[in-house]
mmCIF file of C-alpha atoms and ligand atoms in Angstrom:
data_model
loop_
_atom_site.group_PDB
_atom_site.id
_atom_site.type_symbol
_atom_site.label_atom_id
_atom_site.label_comp_id
_atom_site.label_asym_id
_atom_site.label_seq_id
_atom_site.Cartn_x
_atom_site.Cartn_y
_atom_site.Cartn_z
ATOM 1 C CA MET A 43 8.706 -19.904 -8.836
ATOM 2 C CA PHE A 44 8.775 -16.347 -9.701
ATOM 3 C CA ARG A 45 12.278 -15.191 -11.363
ATOM 4 C CA GLY A 46 11.706 -11.703 -11.979
ATOM 5 C CA LYS A 47 12.839 -8.411 -8.776
ATOM 6 C CA LEU A 48 10.460 -7.864 -6.445
ATOM 7 C CA SER A 49 10.400 -4.066 -5.266
ATOM 8 C CA ILE A 50 8.175 -3.247 -1.818
ATOM 9 C CA ILE A 51 6.559 -0.447 -1.631
ATOM 10 C CA VAL A 52 6.305 1.079 2.089
ATOM 11 C CA PRO A 53 4.724 4.816 2.732
ATOM 12 C CA CYS A 54 6.028 6.186 6.255
ATOM 13 C CA TYR A 55 4.586 8.857 8.352
ATOM 14 C CA ASN A 56 6.077 8.985 11.751
ATOM 15 C CA GLU A 57 6.106 5.204 12.202
ATOM 16 C CA GLU A 58 9.532 5.510 14.231
ATOM 17 C CA GLU A 59 8.193 2.715 16.420
ATOM 18 C CA VAL A 60 7.678 0.427 13.827
ATOM 19 C CA VAL A 61 10.191 0.695 10.848
ATOM 20 C CA ASP A 62 12.585 -1.323 12.577
ATOM 21 C CA GLU A 63 10.521 -4.048 13.006
ATOM 22 C CA THR A 64 8.893 -3.467 9.477
ATOM 23 C CA TYR A 65 11.889 -4.010 7.854
ATOM 24 C CA ARG A 66 12.868 -6.889 9.924
ATOM 25 C CA ARG A 67 9.789 -9.202 8.678
ATOM 26 C CA LEU A 68 10.298 -8.143 5.554
ATOM 27 C CA LYS A 69 13.093 -9.255 5.338
ATOM 28 C CA ALA A 70 13.093 -12.316 7.296
ATOM 29 C CA VAL A 71 9.740 -12.759 4.391
ATOM 30 C CA LEU A 72 11.590 -12.150 1.708
ATOM 31 C CA GLN A 73 14.868 -14.295 2.576
ATOM 32 C CA GLU A 74 12.975 -17.247 3.652
ATOM 33 C CA SER A 75 10.711 -17.598 0.729
ATOM 34 C CA GLY A 76 13.399 -17.349 -2.149
ATOM 35 C CA LEU A 77 13.014 -13.876 -3.262
ATOM 36 C CA ARG A 78 16.054 -12.892 -3.116
ATOM 37 C CA ASP A 79 15.983 -10.145 -5.764
ATOM 38 C CA HIS A 80 14.158 -7.213 -4.041
ATOM 39 C CA GLU A 81 14.344 -3.800 -3.299
ATOM 40 C CA LEU A 82 12.651 -2.198 -0.692
ATOM 41 C CA ILE A 83 11.498 1.286 -1.092
ATOM 42 C CA PHE A 84 10.855 3.200 1.690
ATOM 43 C CA ILE A 85 8.952 6.597 1.319
ATOM 44 C CA ASN A 86 9.417 9.148 4.506
ATOM 45 C CA ASP A 87 6.368 11.056 4.010
ATOM 46 C CA GLY A 88 7.977 14.507 6.036
ATOM 47 C CA SER A 89 7.553 12.521 9.256
ATOM 48 C CA ARG A 90 8.224 14.939 12.399
ATOM 49 C CA ASP A 91 9.936 12.216 14.414
ATOM 50 C CA ARG A 92 13.024 9.954 13.993
ATOM 51 C CA THR A 93 11.243 7.880 11.004
ATOM 52 C CA LEU A 94 13.944 9.506 8.413
ATOM 53 C CA PRO A 95 17.610 8.873 10.347
ATOM 54 C CA LEU A 96 16.414 5.170 11.365
ATOM 55 C CA LEU A 97 15.353 4.392 7.483
ATOM 56 C CA ARG A 98 18.722 6.082 6.624
ATOM 57 C CA ALA A 99 20.576 3.827 9.292
ATOM 58 C CA ILE A 100 18.887 0.395 7.643
ATOM 59 C CA ALA A 101 19.639 1.804 4.110
ATOM 60 C CA GLU A 102 23.267 2.085 5.134
ATOM 61 C CA LYS A 103 23.562 -1.682 6.133
ATOM 62 C CA ASP A 104 21.575 -2.882 3.212
ATOM 63 C CA PRO A 105 22.410 -1.623 0.103
ATOM 64 C CA LEU A 106 18.873 -3.306 -1.159
ATOM 65 C CA VAL A 107 16.844 -0.386 0.574
ATOM 66 C CA VAL A 108 15.938 2.634 -0.873
ATOM 67 C CA VAL A 109 14.901 5.656 0.862
ATOM 68 C CA LEU A 110 12.743 8.619 -0.413
ATOM 69 C CA SER A 111 11.842 11.103 1.926
ATOM 70 C CA PHE A 112 9.155 14.442 1.235
ATOM 71 C CA SER A 113 9.537 17.659 2.041
ATOM 72 C CA ARG A 114 6.692 18.016 4.282
ATOM 73 C CA ASN A 115 3.413 15.574 5.220
ATOM 74 C CA PHE A 116 2.064 15.130 1.084
ATOM 75 C CA GLY A 117 -0.488 12.422 2.185
ATOM 76 C CA HIS A 118 -0.599 8.345 1.664
ATOM 77 C CA GLN A 119 -1.345 8.465 -1.544
ATOM 78 C CA PRO A 120 1.340 10.493 -2.907
ATOM 79 C CA ALA A 121 3.843 8.153 -0.932
ATOM 80 C CA VAL A 122 2.843 5.210 -2.757
ATOM 81 C CA THR A 123 2.803 6.944 -5.947
ATOM 82 C CA ALA A 124 6.278 8.471 -5.609
ATOM 83 C CA GLY A 125 7.124 4.802 -4.660
ATOM 84 C CA LEU A 126 5.456 3.271 -7.692
ATOM 85 C CA HIS A 127 7.365 5.585 -10.169
ATOM 86 C CA ARG A 128 10.869 4.892 -8.603
ATOM 87 C CA CYS A 129 10.327 1.174 -8.258
ATOM 88 C CA ARG A 130 12.712 -1.104 -10.368
ATOM 89 C CA GLY A 131 11.104 -4.147 -9.957
ATOM 90 C CA ASP A 132 8.988 -6.797 -12.093
ATOM 91 C CA ALA A 133 6.267 -6.360 -9.987
ATOM 92 C CA ALA A 134 5.883 -4.454 -6.726
ATOM 93 C CA VAL A 135 3.885 -4.907 -3.517
ATOM 94 C CA ILE A 136 2.224 -1.872 -2.101
ATOM 95 C CA ILE A 137 2.479 -2.794 2.169
ATOM 96 C CA ASP A 138 1.895 -0.193 4.882
ATOM 97 C CA ALA A 139 4.616 0.328 7.408
ATOM 98 C CA ASP A 140 2.704 -0.609 10.856
ATOM 99 C CA LEU A 141 2.256 -4.703 10.086
ATOM 100 C CA GLN A 142 -1.679 -4.245 9.426
ATOM 101 C CA ASP A 143 -0.824 -5.930 6.250
ATOM 102 C CA PRO A 144 1.001 -8.790 7.102
ATOM 103 C CA PRO A 145 4.350 -9.084 5.195
ATOM 104 C CA GLU A 146 4.002 -13.265 5.869
ATOM 105 C CA LEU A 147 1.280 -13.011 2.646
ATOM 106 C CA ILE A 148 3.577 -12.091 0.414
ATOM 107 C CA PRO A 149 4.979 -15.346 -1.174
ATOM 108 C CA GLN A 150 1.502 -16.303 -1.757
ATOM 109 C CA MET A 151 0.555 -13.100 -3.420
ATOM 110 C CA VAL A 152 3.218 -13.822 -5.595
ATOM 111 C CA GLN A 153 2.240 -17.534 -5.943
ATOM 112 C CA LYS A 154 -1.232 -16.568 -6.913
ATOM 113 C CA MET A 155 -0.217 -14.345 -9.569
ATOM 114 C CA LEU A 156 2.003 -16.921 -10.941
ATOM 115 C CA ASP A 157 -0.739 -19.310 -11.143
ATOM 116 C CA GLU A 158 -3.832 -16.850 -12.297
ATOM 117 C CA GLU A 159 -1.796 -15.022 -14.819
ATOM 118 C CA ALA A 160 -2.767 -11.929 -13.212
ATOM 119 C CA GLY A 161 -1.433 -8.096 -13.382
ATOM 120 C CA VAL A 162 -3.317 -7.889 -10.075
ATOM 121 C CA VAL A 163 -3.555 -9.762 -6.799
ATOM 122 C CA TYR A 164 -5.523 -7.837 -3.890
ATOM 123 C CA ALA A 165 -5.796 -8.169 -0.548
ATOM 124 C CA VAL A 166 -9.257 -8.650 1.137
ATOM 125 C CA ARG A 167 -9.861 -8.058 4.612
ATOM 126 C CA ASP A 168 -11.514 -11.081 5.790
ATOM 127 C CA GLU A 169 -11.455 -9.830 9.244
ATOM 128 C CA ARG A 170 -10.191 -6.402 10.816
ATOM 129 C CA LYS A 171 -8.614 -6.650 14.337
ATOM 130 C CA GLY A 172 -7.926 -3.340 16.689
ATOM 131 C CA GLU A 173 -9.961 -1.212 14.639
ATOM 132 C CA THR A 174 -12.621 0.757 16.085
ATOM 133 C CA PHE A 175 -16.683 0.421 15.511
ATOM 134 C CA PHE A 176 -15.891 3.934 14.136
ATOM 135 C CA LYS A 177 -13.752 2.973 11.209
ATOM 136 C CA ARG A 178 -14.926 0.005 10.486
ATOM 137 C CA PHE A 179 -18.309 1.799 9.882
ATOM 138 C CA THR A 180 -17.221 5.028 8.226
ATOM 139 C CA ALA A 181 -15.039 2.617 5.831
ATOM 140 C CA SER A 182 -18.079 0.287 4.759
ATOM 141 C CA LEU A 183 -20.676 3.514 4.095
ATOM 142 C CA PHE A 184 -17.899 5.084 2.199
ATOM 143 C CA TYR A 185 -17.167 1.664 0.170
ATOM 144 C CA ARG A 186 -21.045 1.235 -0.085
ATOM 145 C CA LEU A 187 -21.380 4.915 -1.418
ATOM 146 C CA ILE A 188 -18.531 4.868 -3.988
ATOM 147 C CA ASN A 189 -19.720 1.341 -5.284
ATOM 148 C CA GLY A 190 -23.403 2.511 -5.656
ATOM 149 C CA LEU A 191 -22.409 5.722 -7.683
ATOM 150 C CA SER A 192 -19.104 4.862 -9.469
ATOM 151 C CA ASP A 193 -18.759 2.689 -12.811
ATOM 152 C CA VAL A 194 -15.449 1.192 -11.805
ATOM 153 C CA PRO A 195 -15.689 -2.175 -9.463
ATOM 154 C CA LEU A 196 -14.082 -0.676 -6.551
ATOM 155 C CA PRO A 197 -13.893 -3.570 -4.373
ATOM 156 C CA MET A 198 -15.021 -3.731 -0.319
ATOM 157 C CA ASN A 199 -12.776 -4.422 2.549
ATOM 158 C CA THR A 200 -9.477 -3.798 0.145
ATOM 159 C CA GLY A 201 -6.951 -0.954 0.930
ATOM 160 C CA ASP A 202 -3.517 -0.749 -1.001
ATOM 161 C CA PHE A 203 -2.138 -3.477 0.012
ATOM 162 C CA ARG A 204 -1.969 -5.393 -3.239
ATOM 163 C CA LEU A 205 0.768 -6.657 -5.948
ATOM 164 C CA VAL A 206 0.846 -5.118 -9.141
ATOM 165 C CA ASP A 207 3.119 -6.122 -11.969
ATOM 166 C CA ARG A 208 5.614 -4.336 -14.104
ATOM 167 C CA LYS A 209 2.553 -3.394 -16.680
ATOM 168 C CA VAL A 210 0.047 -2.170 -14.265
ATOM 169 C CA ILE A 211 2.593 -0.165 -13.025
ATOM 170 C CA ASP A 212 3.895 1.575 -16.266
ATOM 171 C CA GLU A 213 0.369 2.143 -17.202
ATOM 172 C CA PHE A 214 -0.168 3.647 -13.472
ATOM 173 C CA CYS A 215 2.850 5.789 -13.918
ATOM 174 C CA ARG A 216 1.359 7.943 -17.297
ATOM 175 C CA LEU A 217 -1.455 8.866 -15.309
ATOM 176 C CA GLU A 218 -1.571 12.259 -14.533
ATOM 177 C CA GLU A 219 -4.420 12.923 -12.141
ATOM 178 C CA LYS A 220 -2.740 14.902 -9.387
ATOM 179 C CA ASN A 221 -4.934 13.487 -6.628
ATOM 180 C CA LYS A 222 -4.297 9.891 -6.979
ATOM 181 C CA TYR A 223 -7.173 7.591 -5.595
ATOM 182 C CA ILE A 224 -4.779 4.636 -6.358
ATOM 183 C CA ARG A 225 -6.803 1.576 -5.571
ATOM 184 C CA GLY A 226 -9.901 3.163 -7.776
ATOM 185 C CA LEU A 227 -7.171 4.019 -11.070
ATOM 186 C CA ILE A 228 -5.233 0.258 -10.694
ATOM 187 C CA SER A 229 -9.194 -1.140 -10.615
ATOM 188 C CA TRP A 230 -9.790 1.253 -13.743
ATOM 189 C CA ILE A 231 -6.439 0.124 -15.408
ATOM 190 C CA GLY A 232 -7.547 -2.938 -16.351
ATOM 191 C CA PHE A 233 -6.067 -6.599 -17.026
ATOM 192 C CA LYS A 234 -6.837 -9.306 -14.570
ATOM 193 C CA GLN A 235 -7.143 -8.735 -11.451
ATOM 194 C CA VAL A 236 -7.760 -11.468 -8.404
ATOM 195 C CA PRO A 237 -8.314 -11.148 -4.543
ATOM 196 C CA ILE A 238 -7.134 -12.590 -1.764
ATOM 197 C CA SER A 239 -8.154 -12.852 1.433
ATOM 198 C CA TYR A 240 -6.317 -11.905 4.830
ATOM 199 C CA VAL A 241 -6.526 -11.168 7.921
ATOM 200 C CA ARG A 242 -6.021 -7.461 9.137
ATOM 201 C CA GLU A 243 -3.846 -7.224 12.002
ATOM 202 C CA PRO A 244 -3.880 -4.614 15.024
ATOM 203 C CA ARG A 245 -1.330 -1.706 14.304
ATOM 204 C CA PHE A 246 1.993 -2.994 15.353
ATOM 205 C CA ALA A 247 2.775 0.134 17.469
ATOM 206 C CA GLY A 248 1.775 3.886 17.704
ATOM 207 C CA GLU A 249 -1.324 5.137 16.487
ATOM 208 C CA THR A 250 -3.114 5.866 13.462
ATOM 209 C CA LYS A 251 -1.888 8.687 10.836
ATOM 210 C CA TYR A 252 -5.275 8.981 9.466
ATOM 211 C CA PRO A 253 -7.255 11.192 11.560
ATOM 212 C CA LEU A 254 -10.883 12.217 10.438
ATOM 213 C CA SER A 255 -9.485 15.164 8.701
ATOM 214 C CA LYS A 256 -7.361 13.184 6.429
ATOM 215 C CA MET A 257 -10.088 10.221 5.810
ATOM 216 C CA LEU A 258 -12.583 13.129 4.766
ATOM 217 C CA LYS A 259 -9.956 14.031 2.451
ATOM 218 C CA PHE A 260 -9.379 10.675 1.022
ATOM 219 C CA ALA A 261 -13.067 9.988 0.694
ATOM 220 C CA THR A 262 -13.998 13.443 -1.186
ATOM 221 C CA ASN A 263 -10.928 12.655 -3.580
ATOM 222 C CA ALA A 264 -12.082 9.313 -4.242
ATOM 223 C CA LEU A 265 -15.449 10.312 -5.116
ATOM 224 C CA LEU A 266 -14.831 13.468 -6.913
ATOM 225 C CA TYR A 267 -12.233 11.265 -9.362
ATOM 226 C CA PHE A 268 -14.721 8.604 -9.619
ATOM 227 C CA THR A 269 -18.181 9.388 -9.432
ATOM 228 C CA ARG A 270 -19.620 11.476 -12.643
ATOM 229 C CA LYS A 271 -23.011 11.706 -10.116
HETATM 230 N N1 UDP B 219 0.638 7.452 5.913
HETATM 231 C C1 UDP B 219 1.562 8.249 4.946
HETATM 232 N N2 UDP B 219 1.396 9.468 5.133
HETATM 233 C C2 UDP B 219 0.413 10.088 5.939
HETATM 234 C C3 UDP B 219 -0.447 9.321 6.890
HETATM 235 C C4 UDP B 219 0.010 7.942 6.297
HETATM 236 O O1 UDP B 219 2.401 7.573 4.265
HETATM 237 O O2 UDP B 219 -0.136 11.492 5.608
HETATM 238 C C5 UDP B 219 1.221 6.035 6.224
HETATM 239 C C6 UDP B 219 1.525 5.218 7.455
HETATM 240 O O3 UDP B 219 2.493 5.780 8.027
HETATM 241 C C7 UDP B 219 0.938 4.025 6.821
HETATM 242 C C8 UDP B 219 0.104 4.227 5.989
HETATM 243 O O4 UDP B 219 0.182 5.191 5.179
HETATM 244 O O5 UDP B 219 2.168 3.343 6.624
HETATM 245 C C9 UDP B 219 -1.338 3.818 6.408
HETATM 246 O O6 UDP B 219 -1.478 4.613 7.388
HETATM 247 P P1 UDP B 219 -2.326 4.174 8.990
HETATM 248 O O7 UDP B 219 -1.692 2.763 8.865
HETATM 249 O O8 UDP B 219 -1.850 5.189 10.191
HETATM 250 O O9 UDP B 219 -4.027 3.974 8.556
HETATM 251 P P2 UDP B 219 -4.636 3.208 8.935
HETATM 252 O O10 UDP B 219 -4.617 1.997 9.396
HETATM 253 O O11 UDP B 219 -5.230 3.593 10.518
HETATM 254 O O12 UDP B 219 -6.110 3.233 8.445
HETATM 255 MG MG1 MG B 220 -2.811 0.913 9.724
#
Protein backbone atom coordinates (compact mmCIF):
# COMPACT_ATOMS: atom_id res chain seq x y z
CA MET A 1 0.00 0.00 0.00
CA PHE A 2 1.38 3.38 -1.03
CA ARG A 3 1.13 5.77 1.90
CA GLY A 4 2.45 9.04 0.49
CA LYS A 5 1.09 11.70 -1.79
CA LEU A 6 0.96 10.99 -5.51
CA SER A 7 1.25 13.79 -8.07
CA ILE A 8 -0.06 13.39 -11.60
CA ILE A 9 1.53 15.65 -14.23
CA VAL A 10 -0.44 16.26 -17.42
CA PRO A 11 0.92 18.53 -20.20
CA CYS A 12 -1.88 19.93 -22.40
CA TYR A 13 -1.65 21.73 -25.70
CA ASN A 14 -4.93 22.37 -27.52
CA GLU A 15 -6.60 19.45 -25.78
CA GLU A 16 -10.14 20.88 -25.39
CA GLU A 17 -11.60 17.66 -26.76
CA VAL A 18 -9.98 15.46 -24.14
CA VAL A 19 -9.30 17.27 -20.85
CA ASP A 20 -12.70 16.58 -19.26
CA GLU A 21 -12.50 12.87 -20.04
CA THR A 22 -8.84 12.68 -18.97
CA TYR A 23 -9.69 14.26 -15.64
CA ARG A 24 -12.65 11.90 -15.18
CA ARG A 25 -10.61 8.76 -15.94
CA LEU A 26 -7.66 9.83 -13.76
CA LYS A 27 -9.90 10.72 -10.84
CA ALA A 28 -11.81 7.43 -11.11
CA VAL A 29 -8.61 5.39 -11.05
CA LEU A 30 -7.17 7.32 -8.10
CA GLN A 31 -10.34 6.96 -6.08
CA GLU A 32 -10.97 3.30 -6.90
CA SER A 33 -7.44 2.29 -6.03
CA GLY A 34 -7.38 4.14 -2.71
CA LEU A 35 -4.81 6.72 -3.85
CA ARG A 36 -6.72 9.43 -2.04
CA ASP A 37 -3.75 11.63 -1.18
CA HIS A 38 -3.04 13.03 -4.62
CA GLU A 39 -2.77 16.18 -6.69
CA LEU A 40 -3.43 16.60 -10.39
CA ILE A 41 -1.20 19.14 -12.11
CA PHE A 42 -2.37 20.21 -15.55
CA ILE A 43 0.01 22.40 -17.53
CA ASN A 44 -1.60 24.49 -20.23
CA ASP A 45 1.17 24.90 -22.79
CA GLY A 46 -0.13 28.07 -24.45
CA SER A 47 -3.21 26.44 -25.95
CA ARG A 48 -5.21 28.51 -28.42
CA ASP A 49 -8.44 26.61 -27.89
CA ARG A 50 -10.65 26.26 -24.78
CA THR A 51 -8.22 24.06 -22.84
CA LEU A 52 -7.44 26.71 -20.21
CA PRO A 53 -11.05 27.67 -19.29
CA LEU A 54 -11.95 23.98 -19.15
CA LEU A 55 -9.03 23.26 -16.82
CA ARG A 56 -9.93 26.23 -14.65
CA ALA A 57 -13.50 24.95 -14.35
CA ILE A 58 -12.19 21.55 -13.23
CA ALA A 59 -9.90 23.20 -10.65
CA GLU A 60 -12.77 25.25 -9.28
CA LYS A 61 -14.67 22.10 -8.37
CA ASP A 62 -11.71 20.00 -7.23
CA PRO A 63 -9.23 21.50 -4.75
CA LEU A 64 -6.73 18.73 -5.58
CA VAL A 65 -6.31 20.12 -9.10
CA VAL A 66 -3.55 22.63 -9.88
CA VAL A 67 -3.42 24.47 -13.20
CA LEU A 68 -0.19 25.99 -14.50
CA SER A 69 -0.44 28.05 -17.65
CA PHE A 70 2.30 29.15 -20.03
CA SER A 71 2.32 32.52 -21.77
CA ARG A 72 2.79 30.76 -25.14
CA ASN A 73 3.46 27.32 -26.56
CA PHE A 74 6.86 26.29 -25.17
CA GLY A 75 6.54 22.58 -25.89
CA HIS A 76 5.84 19.26 -24.26
CA GLN A 77 9.18 18.88 -22.46
CA PRO A 78 9.10 22.33 -20.82
CA ALA A 79 5.50 21.67 -19.75
CA VAL A 80 6.42 18.39 -18.03
CA THR A 81 9.48 20.08 -16.47
CA ALA A 82 7.26 22.78 -14.96
CA GLY A 83 5.03 20.06 -13.52
CA LEU A 84 7.99 18.25 -11.96
CA HIS A 85 9.15 21.50 -10.35
CA ARG A 86 5.72 22.32 -8.98
CA CYS A 87 4.69 18.88 -7.71
CA ARG A 88 4.63 18.18 -3.99
CA GLY A 89 4.14 14.40 -4.09
CA ASP A 90 6.33 11.64 -2.69
CA ALA A 91 6.16 10.28 -6.22
CA ALA A 92 4.81 11.60 -9.53
CA VAL A 93 3.34 10.13 -12.69
CA ILE A 94 3.99 11.86 -16.02
CA ILE A 95 1.14 11.10 -18.40
CA ASP A 96 -0.09 12.46 -21.76
CA ALA A 97 -3.42 14.25 -21.86
CA ASP A 98 -4.84 12.33 -24.82
CA LEU A 99 -5.37 9.00 -23.00
CA GLN A 100 -2.87 7.16 -25.18
CA ASP A 101 -1.24 6.35 -21.84
CA PRO A 102 -3.95 4.49 -19.91
CA PRO A 103 -4.56 5.98 -16.42
CA GLU A 104 -5.64 2.49 -15.32
CA LEU A 105 -1.97 1.44 -15.36
CA ILE A 106 -1.11 3.86 -12.54
CA PRO A 107 -2.01 1.56 -9.59
CA GLN A 108 0.14 -1.19 -11.12
CA MET A 109 3.03 1.25 -11.54
CA VAL A 110 2.74 2.27 -7.89
CA GLN A 111 2.62 -1.36 -6.77
CA LYS A 112 5.66 -2.17 -8.88
CA MET A 113 7.61 0.73 -7.38
CA LEU A 114 6.85 -0.61 -3.91
CA ASP A 115 7.51 -4.28 -4.74
CA GLU A 116 10.81 -3.62 -6.49
CA GLU A 117 11.88 -0.67 -4.36
CA ALA A 118 12.45 1.19 -7.61
CA GLY A 119 13.10 4.89 -8.08
CA VAL A 120 11.48 4.85 -11.53
CA VAL A 121 8.85 2.66 -13.18
CA TYR A 122 8.81 3.45 -16.91
CA ALA A 123 6.05 2.29 -19.21
CA VAL A 124 7.08 0.37 -22.32
CA ARG A 125 4.71 0.18 -25.27
CA ASP A 126 3.95 -3.40 -26.23
CA GLU A 127 1.76 -2.39 -29.05
CA ARG A 128 0.91 0.99 -30.56
CA LYS A 129 -2.63 1.26 -31.82
CA GLY A 130 -3.81 4.02 -34.10
CA GLU A 131 -0.38 5.37 -34.94
CA THR A 132 0.72 5.80 -38.53
CA PHE A 133 3.42 3.71 -40.14
CA PHE A 134 5.41 6.93 -40.53
CA LYS A 135 5.26 7.68 -36.80
CA ARG A 136 6.32 4.15 -35.83
CA PHE A 137 9.07 4.08 -38.47
CA THR A 138 10.59 7.44 -37.52
CA ALA A 139 10.34 6.62 -33.80
CA SER A 140 12.11 3.29 -34.29
CA LEU A 141 14.81 4.94 -36.41
CA PHE A 142 15.35 7.63 -33.77
CA TYR A 143 15.69 5.17 -30.86
CA ARG A 144 18.09 2.95 -32.79
CA LEU A 145 20.20 5.96 -33.70
CA ILE A 146 20.35 7.48 -30.24
CA ASN A 147 21.03 4.13 -28.58
CA GLY A 148 23.82 3.41 -31.02
CA LEU A 149 25.44 6.76 -30.31
CA SER A 150 24.78 7.38 -26.63
CA ASP A 151 26.35 5.91 -23.51
CA VAL A 152 23.17 6.48 -21.50
CA PRO A 153 20.75 3.55 -21.83
CA LEU A 154 17.61 4.88 -23.54
CA PRO A 155 14.97 2.14 -23.62
CA MET A 156 13.10 1.51 -26.88
CA ASN A 157 9.35 2.12 -27.13
CA THR A 158 9.33 4.33 -24.07
CA GLY A 159 7.82 7.79 -23.84
CA ASP A 160 7.60 10.00 -20.80
CA PHE A 161 4.80 7.93 -19.24
CA ARG A 162 6.46 6.90 -16.00
CA LEU A 163 6.35 7.02 -12.21
CA VAL A 164 9.28 8.72 -10.50
CA ASP A 165 9.89 8.94 -6.78
CA ARG A 166 10.86 12.01 -4.75
CA LYS A 167 14.62 11.45 -4.81
CA VAL A 168 14.57 11.25 -8.61
CA ILE A 169 12.31 14.34 -8.85
CA ASP A 170 14.67 16.30 -6.61
CA GLU A 171 17.72 15.33 -8.66
CA PHE A 172 15.86 16.19 -11.87
CA CYS A 173 14.98 19.63 -10.48
CA ARG A 174 18.65 20.36 -9.89
CA LEU A 175 19.55 19.92 -13.56
CA GLU A 176 20.25 23.13 -15.41
CA GLU A 177 19.93 22.05 -19.04
CA LYS A 178 17.87 24.59 -20.90
CA ASN A 179 16.38 22.11 -23.37
CA LYS A 180 15.53 19.00 -21.46
CA TYR A 181 15.21 15.55 -23.02
CA ILE A 182 13.33 14.28 -20.01
CA ARG A 183 13.32 10.52 -20.55
CA GLY A 184 17.06 10.62 -21.20
CA LEU A 185 17.84 12.74 -18.16
CA ILE A 186 15.77 10.53 -15.88
CA SER A 187 17.59 7.46 -17.16
CA TRP A 188 20.91 9.27 -16.65
CA ILE A 189 20.03 10.12 -13.02
CA GLY A 190 20.19 6.43 -12.14
CA PHE A 191 18.74 4.58 -9.11
CA LYS A 192 16.76 1.44 -9.79
CA GLN A 193 14.60 1.82 -12.90
CA VAL A 194 12.19 -0.93 -13.92
CA PRO A 195 9.91 -1.34 -16.96
CA ILE A 196 6.20 -2.12 -17.03
CA SER A 197 4.53 -2.94 -20.33
CA TYR A 198 1.25 -1.63 -21.69
CA VAL A 199 -0.73 -1.31 -24.86
CA ARG A 200 -0.70 2.20 -26.27
CA GLU A 201 -4.22 3.20 -27.20
CA PRO A 202 -5.16 5.54 -30.04
CA ARG A 203 -5.73 9.17 -29.10
CA PHE A 204 -9.11 9.65 -27.38
CA ALA A 205 -9.97 12.63 -29.62
CA GLY A 206 -8.30 15.35 -31.66
CA GLU A 207 -5.08 15.25 -33.62
CA THR A 208 -1.44 14.81 -32.66
CA LYS A 209 0.17 17.97 -31.24
CA TYR A 210 3.55 16.70 -32.42
CA PRO A 211 3.86 17.64 -36.11
CA LEU A 212 7.05 16.68 -37.95
CA SER A 213 8.69 20.03 -37.13
CA LYS A 214 8.29 19.43 -33.37
CA MET A 215 9.41 15.83 -33.69
CA LEU A 216 12.61 16.91 -35.44
CA LYS A 217 13.29 19.55 -32.80
CA PHE A 218 12.76 16.95 -30.09
CA ALA A 219 15.04 14.42 -31.80
CA THR A 220 17.88 16.83 -32.57
CA ASN A 221 17.76 18.17 -29.04
CA ALA A 222 18.00 14.64 -27.63
CA LEU A 223 20.90 13.76 -29.94
CA LEU A 224 22.81 16.95 -29.18
CA TYR A 225 22.53 16.50 -25.43
CA PHE A 226 23.03 12.76 -25.25
CA THR A 227 25.76 11.86 -27.70
CA ARG A 228 29.26 13.14 -27.93
CA LYS A 229 29.65 11.48 -31.33
N1 LIG B 1 1.95 18.66 -25.78
C1 LIG B 1 2.32 19.84 -25.15
N2 LIG B 1 2.93 20.83 -25.90
C2 LIG B 1 3.19 20.68 -27.23
C3 LIG B 1 2.85 19.44 -27.84
C4 LIG B 1 2.24 18.46 -27.10
O1 LIG B 1 2.09 20.02 -23.95
O2 LIG B 1 3.73 21.60 -27.82
C5 LIG B 1 1.29 17.60 -25.00
C6 LIG B 1 -0.01 17.08 -25.59
O3 LIG B 1 -1.11 17.88 -25.20
C7 LIG B 1 -0.05 15.66 -25.01
C8 LIG B 1 1.42 15.28 -24.98
O4 LIG B 1 2.15 16.49 -24.99
O5 LIG B 1 -0.56 15.64 -23.70
C9 LIG B 1 1.84 14.40 -26.15
O6 LIG B 1 1.44 15.00 -27.36
P1 LIG B 1 0.69 14.18 -28.51
O7 LIG B 1 -0.25 13.21 -27.90
O8 LIG B 1 0.08 15.15 -29.47
O9 LIG B 1 1.92 13.44 -29.21
P2 LIG B 1 1.93 12.00 -29.93
O10 LIG B 1 1.29 11.04 -28.97
O11 LIG B 1 1.14 12.16 -31.18
O12 LIG B 1 3.37 11.72 -30.16
MG1 LIG C 1 -0.55 11.26 -28.11
